[in-house]
XYZ file of C-alpha atoms in Angstrom:
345
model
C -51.329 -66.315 -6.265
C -50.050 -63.905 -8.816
C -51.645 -61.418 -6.404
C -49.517 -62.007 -3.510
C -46.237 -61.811 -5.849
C -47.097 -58.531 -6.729
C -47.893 -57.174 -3.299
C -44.154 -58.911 -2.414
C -42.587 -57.246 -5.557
C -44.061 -54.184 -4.096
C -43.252 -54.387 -0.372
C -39.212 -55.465 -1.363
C -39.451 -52.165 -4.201
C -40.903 -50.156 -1.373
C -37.956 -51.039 1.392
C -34.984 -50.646 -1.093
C -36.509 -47.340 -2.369
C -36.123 -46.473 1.445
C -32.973 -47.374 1.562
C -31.285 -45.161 -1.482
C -33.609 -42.274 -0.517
C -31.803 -42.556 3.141
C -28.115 -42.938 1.598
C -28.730 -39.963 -0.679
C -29.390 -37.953 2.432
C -27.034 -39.057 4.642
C -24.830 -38.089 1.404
C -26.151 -34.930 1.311
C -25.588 -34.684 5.046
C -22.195 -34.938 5.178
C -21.049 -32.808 2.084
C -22.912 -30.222 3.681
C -20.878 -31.082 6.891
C -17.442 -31.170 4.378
C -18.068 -28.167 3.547
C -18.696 -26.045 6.496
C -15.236 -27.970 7.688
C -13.422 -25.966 5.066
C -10.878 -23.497 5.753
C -13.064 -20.128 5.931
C -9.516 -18.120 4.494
C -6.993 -19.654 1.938
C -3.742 -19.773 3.841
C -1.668 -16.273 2.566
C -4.891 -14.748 4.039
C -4.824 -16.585 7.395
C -2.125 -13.936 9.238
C -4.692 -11.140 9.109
C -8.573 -10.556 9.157
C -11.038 -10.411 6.803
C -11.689 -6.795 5.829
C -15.079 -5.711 7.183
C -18.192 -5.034 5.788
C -18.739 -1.492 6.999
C -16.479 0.883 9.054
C -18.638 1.950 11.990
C -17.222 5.746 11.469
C -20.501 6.869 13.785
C -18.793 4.981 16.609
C -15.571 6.515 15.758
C -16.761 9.894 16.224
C -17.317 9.193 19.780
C -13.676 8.477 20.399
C -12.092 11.257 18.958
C -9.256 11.238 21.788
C -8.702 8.081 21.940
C -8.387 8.285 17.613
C -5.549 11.589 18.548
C -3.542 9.563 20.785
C -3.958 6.406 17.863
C -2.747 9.009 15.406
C 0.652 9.737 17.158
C 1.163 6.208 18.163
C 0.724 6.939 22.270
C -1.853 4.281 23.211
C -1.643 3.762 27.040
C -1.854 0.226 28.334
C -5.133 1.094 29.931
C -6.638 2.575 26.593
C -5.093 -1.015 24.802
C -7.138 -3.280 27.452
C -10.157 -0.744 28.092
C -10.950 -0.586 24.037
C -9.326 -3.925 22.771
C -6.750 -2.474 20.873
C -4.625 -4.613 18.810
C -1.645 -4.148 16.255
C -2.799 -5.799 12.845
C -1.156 -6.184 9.724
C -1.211 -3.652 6.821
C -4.482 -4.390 4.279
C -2.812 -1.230 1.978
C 0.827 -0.447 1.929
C 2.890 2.280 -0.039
C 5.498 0.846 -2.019
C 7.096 3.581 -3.721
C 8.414 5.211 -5.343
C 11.475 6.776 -3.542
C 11.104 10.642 -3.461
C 7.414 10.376 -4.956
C 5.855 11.878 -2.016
C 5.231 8.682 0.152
C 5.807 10.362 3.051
C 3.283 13.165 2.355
C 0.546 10.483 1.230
C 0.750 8.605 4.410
C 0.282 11.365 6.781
C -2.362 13.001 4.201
C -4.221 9.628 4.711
C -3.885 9.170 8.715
C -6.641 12.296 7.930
C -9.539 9.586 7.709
C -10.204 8.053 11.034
C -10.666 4.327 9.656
C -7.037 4.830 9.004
C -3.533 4.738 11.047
C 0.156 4.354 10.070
C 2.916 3.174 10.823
C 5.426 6.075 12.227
C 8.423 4.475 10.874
C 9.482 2.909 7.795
C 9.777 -0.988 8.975
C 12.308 -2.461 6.219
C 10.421 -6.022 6.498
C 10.570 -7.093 3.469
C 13.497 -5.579 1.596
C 15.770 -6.165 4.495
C 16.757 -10.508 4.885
C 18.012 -9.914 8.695
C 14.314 -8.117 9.396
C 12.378 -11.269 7.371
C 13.956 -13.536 8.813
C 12.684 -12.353 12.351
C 9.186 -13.494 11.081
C 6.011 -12.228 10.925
C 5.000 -11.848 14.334
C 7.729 -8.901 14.840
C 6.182 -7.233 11.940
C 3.085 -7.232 13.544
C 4.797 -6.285 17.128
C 6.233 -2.897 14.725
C 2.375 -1.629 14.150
C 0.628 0.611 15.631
C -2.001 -0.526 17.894
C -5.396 -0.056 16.039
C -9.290 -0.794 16.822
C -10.349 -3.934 14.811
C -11.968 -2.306 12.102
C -9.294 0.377 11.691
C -6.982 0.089 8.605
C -3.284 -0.313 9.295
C -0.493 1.453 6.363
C 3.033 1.224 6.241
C 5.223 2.801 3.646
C 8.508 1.535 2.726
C 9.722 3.141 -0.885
C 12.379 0.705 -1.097
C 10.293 -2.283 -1.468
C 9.083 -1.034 -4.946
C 12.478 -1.861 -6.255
C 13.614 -4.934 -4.426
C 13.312 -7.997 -6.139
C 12.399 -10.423 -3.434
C 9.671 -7.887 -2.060
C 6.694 -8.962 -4.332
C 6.738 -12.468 -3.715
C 7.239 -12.258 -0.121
C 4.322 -9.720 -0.130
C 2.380 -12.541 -1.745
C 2.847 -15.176 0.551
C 2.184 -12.780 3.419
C -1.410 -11.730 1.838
C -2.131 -12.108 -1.486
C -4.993 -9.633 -1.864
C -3.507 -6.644 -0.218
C -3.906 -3.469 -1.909
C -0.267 -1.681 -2.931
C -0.419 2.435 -3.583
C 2.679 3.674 -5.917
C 2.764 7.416 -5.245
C 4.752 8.469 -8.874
C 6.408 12.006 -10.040
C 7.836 13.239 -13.471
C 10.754 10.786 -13.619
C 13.646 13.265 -14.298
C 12.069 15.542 -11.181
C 12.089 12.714 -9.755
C 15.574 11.159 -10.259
C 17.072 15.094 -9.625
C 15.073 14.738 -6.074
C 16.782 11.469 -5.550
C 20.174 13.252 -6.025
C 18.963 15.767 -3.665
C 18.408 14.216 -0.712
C 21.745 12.302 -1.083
C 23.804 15.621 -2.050
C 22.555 17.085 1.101
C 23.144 14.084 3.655
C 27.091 14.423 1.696
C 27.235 18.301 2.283
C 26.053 17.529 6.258
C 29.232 15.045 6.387
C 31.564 17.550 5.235
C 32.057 14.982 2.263
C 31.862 16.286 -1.554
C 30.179 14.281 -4.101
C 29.366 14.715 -8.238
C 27.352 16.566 -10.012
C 23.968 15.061 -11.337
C 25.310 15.309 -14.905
C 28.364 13.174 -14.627
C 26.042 10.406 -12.304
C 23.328 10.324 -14.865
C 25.401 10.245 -18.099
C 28.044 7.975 -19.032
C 31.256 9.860 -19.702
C 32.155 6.649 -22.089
C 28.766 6.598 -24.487
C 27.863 10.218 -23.695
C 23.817 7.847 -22.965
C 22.060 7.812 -19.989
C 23.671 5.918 -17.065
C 21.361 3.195 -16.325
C 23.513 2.310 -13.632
C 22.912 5.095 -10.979
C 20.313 3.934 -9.134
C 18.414 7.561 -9.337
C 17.895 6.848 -13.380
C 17.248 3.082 -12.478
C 14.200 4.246 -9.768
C 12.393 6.118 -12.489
C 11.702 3.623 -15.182
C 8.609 2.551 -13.649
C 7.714 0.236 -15.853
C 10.354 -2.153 -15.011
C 9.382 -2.528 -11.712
C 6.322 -3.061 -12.039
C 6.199 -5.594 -14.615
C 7.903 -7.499 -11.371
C 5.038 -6.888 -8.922
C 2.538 -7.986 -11.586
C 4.246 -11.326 -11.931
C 2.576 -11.620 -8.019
C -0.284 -9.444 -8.207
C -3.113 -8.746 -10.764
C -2.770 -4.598 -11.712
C -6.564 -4.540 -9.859
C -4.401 -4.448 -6.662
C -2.743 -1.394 -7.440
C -3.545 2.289 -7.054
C -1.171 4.622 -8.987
C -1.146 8.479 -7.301
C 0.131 11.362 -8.988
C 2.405 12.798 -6.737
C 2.902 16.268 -8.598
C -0.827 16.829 -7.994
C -0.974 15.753 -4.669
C 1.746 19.074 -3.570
C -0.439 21.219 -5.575
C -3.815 20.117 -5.290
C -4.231 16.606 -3.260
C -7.755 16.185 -1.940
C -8.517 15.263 -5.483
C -6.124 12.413 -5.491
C -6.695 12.080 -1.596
C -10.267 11.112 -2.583
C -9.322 8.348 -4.929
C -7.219 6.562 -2.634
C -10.235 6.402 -0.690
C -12.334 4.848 -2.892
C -9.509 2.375 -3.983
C -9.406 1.246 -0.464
C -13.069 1.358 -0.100
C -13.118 3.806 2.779
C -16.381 6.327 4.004
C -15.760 9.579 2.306
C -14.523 11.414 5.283
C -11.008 13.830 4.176
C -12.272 17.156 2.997
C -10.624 20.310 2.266
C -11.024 21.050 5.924
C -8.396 19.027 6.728
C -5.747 20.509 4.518
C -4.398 23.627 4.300
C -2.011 25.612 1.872
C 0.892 27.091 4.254
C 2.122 30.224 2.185
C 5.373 30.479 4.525
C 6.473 26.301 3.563
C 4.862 26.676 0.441
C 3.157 23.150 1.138
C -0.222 21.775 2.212
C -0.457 21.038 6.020
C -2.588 18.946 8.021
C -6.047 19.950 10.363
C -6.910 16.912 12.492
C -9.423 19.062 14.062
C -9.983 22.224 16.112
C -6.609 22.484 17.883
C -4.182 19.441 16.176
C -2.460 20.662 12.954
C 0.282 19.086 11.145
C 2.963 20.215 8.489
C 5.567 17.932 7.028
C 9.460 17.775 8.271
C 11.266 20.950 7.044
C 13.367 18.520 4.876
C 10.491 18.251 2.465
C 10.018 20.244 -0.653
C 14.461 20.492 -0.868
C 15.340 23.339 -3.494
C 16.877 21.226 -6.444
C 20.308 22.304 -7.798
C 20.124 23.520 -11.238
C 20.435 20.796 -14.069
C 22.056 21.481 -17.759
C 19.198 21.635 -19.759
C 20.651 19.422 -22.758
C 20.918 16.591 -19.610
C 17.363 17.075 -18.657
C 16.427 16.596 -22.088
C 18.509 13.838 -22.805
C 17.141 11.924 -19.612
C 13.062 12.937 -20.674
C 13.841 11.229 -24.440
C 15.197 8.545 -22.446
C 12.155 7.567 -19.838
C 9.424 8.839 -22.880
C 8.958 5.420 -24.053
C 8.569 3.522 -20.267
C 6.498 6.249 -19.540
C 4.138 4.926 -22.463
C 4.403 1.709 -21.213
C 3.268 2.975 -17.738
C 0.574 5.115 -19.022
C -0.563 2.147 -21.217
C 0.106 -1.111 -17.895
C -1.976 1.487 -15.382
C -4.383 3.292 -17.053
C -3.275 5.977 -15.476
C -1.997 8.683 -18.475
C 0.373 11.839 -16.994
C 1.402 14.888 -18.748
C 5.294 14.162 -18.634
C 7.288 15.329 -21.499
């Protein structure tokens, strides 16, 4: 008698052990099931792809023309359908700064052939009537692009435009942002430049840098004109890094990069974890401009727009001083936020 019990007690031990063993699996089951049903990108990374693995640069060299006509923005509609072109969002974007030398790092870097740019500065996200078109005309404003190409636009203005970080953000929050930088006096007198000249064009007369960049009142520096304002980096970037971890940023120097820029051509492509590809075969020092130029290859070359590289009009030197005691202490703050030290006064 007590023999059958036990065989019973065994038999109903047996089935309910059967039972959990077959829930726990089931369980098992269908979190595994959960979690292949998860979003594969969190949603500020869902308007553009995920960043590949490896640039296929061998393939690349077979399509040289088709990477010329890429490079000057000329894609026919039967190269777009025969090699499945597309337009993509930026993954890397030059913010700044205004008279830095954005315009010089953005054709140095259409050099690499993982790379193309944007011709035109697009005004997305520092302009409200241009964001408010949405996202899909940004795209439609790109350049068309094979998949695994990288797509850069430069727009200096958005360095200093308080909605632009945030709406950055929500368009991709792990895009990588280059700040191309220059002594900030140098800087601010370029700045003045380029507006004097655009006046002088008009027939229209205009002030000298002295009486913009110091208060006739306080006899300080006028932290009012915007060409003072642009060069305290530090303020500006304390914005951005409300959005954006400092990780995400690349600072270049843009003194070096007119005197000597593969160097600094060569870190930008490690930062955006590019092949190795722009050598000193690609530039070239033009005695007559007095600049670097551009070798695509054998029978493309490139120099900048003869407005570059402006002759500055001669400053008081007791202002230029007055202006470098000024941005001395951001320019710690810089040195110290970036990690990036310069040899500014």
């Amino acid at each position: 008698m007590l023999f059958k019990q036990q065989a019973l007690l065994r038999q109903k031990l047996f089935v309910l052990g059967s039972l959990v063993i077959g829930s726990v699996l089931y369980l098992v089951a269908r979190v595994g099931t959960l979690d292949r049903l998860q979003p594969i990108c969190p949603i500020e990374s869902r308007f553009h792809p995920p960043e590949p693995e490896q640039i296929p640069l061998r393939t690349l060299q077979f399509k040289r023309g088709l990477l010329h006509e890429l490079r000057k923005g000329n894609a026919t509609k039967d190269q777009i359908r025969l090699h499945n072109l597309v337009q993509q969002l930026p993954r890397a974007i030059i913010i700044g700064v205004r008279k830095g030398g954005t315009r010089a790092l953005l054709e140095m870097l259409n050099l690499h052939p993982a790379v193309v740019k944007a011709s035109q500065e697009i005004h997305f996200f520092d302009n409200d009537k241009n964001y408010a078109r949405g996202i899909d005309w940004y795209r439609g404003k790109m350049p068309f692009s094979l998949p695994h190409q990288i797509t850069i636009e430069k727009s200096p203005a958005y360095f200093i435009t308080e909605e632009v970080p945030e709406r950055i953000f929500k368009m991709n929050s792990s895009i990588k942002l280059l700040i191309i930088v220059r002594e900030p006096t140098t800087r601010a007198v370029s700045d003045y430049t380029q507006v004097l000249e655009g006046k002088e064009r008009k027939n229209k007369t205009y002030h000298k840098f002295e009486n913009l960049a110091i208060d006739a009142n306080t006899c300080e520096v006028n932290t009012k004109y915007k060409a003072v304002r642009t060069s305290i980096y530090t303020k500006h970037l304390e914005r951005w890094l409300k959005y954006f971890p400092v990780e995400q940023f690349h600072i270049v120097d843009g003194d070096r990069l007119i005197t000597d820029p593969l160097p600094e051509l060569q870190l930008v492509e490690r930062f955006l974890n590019l092949p190795s590809r722009i050598s000193q075969y690609n530039l070239y020092f033009n005695a007559t401009r007095g600049f670097y130029c551009l070798r695509f290859n054998i029978v493309f070359n490139k120099c900048l727009a003869g407005s570059k590289g402006r002759i500055h009009p001669e400053v008081d030197l007791s202002v230029v001083t007055k202006l470098q005691k000024f941005f001395h202490p951001f320019n710690q703050k810089f040195y110290q936020i970036t990690g990036r030290t310069f040899n500014w006064p």
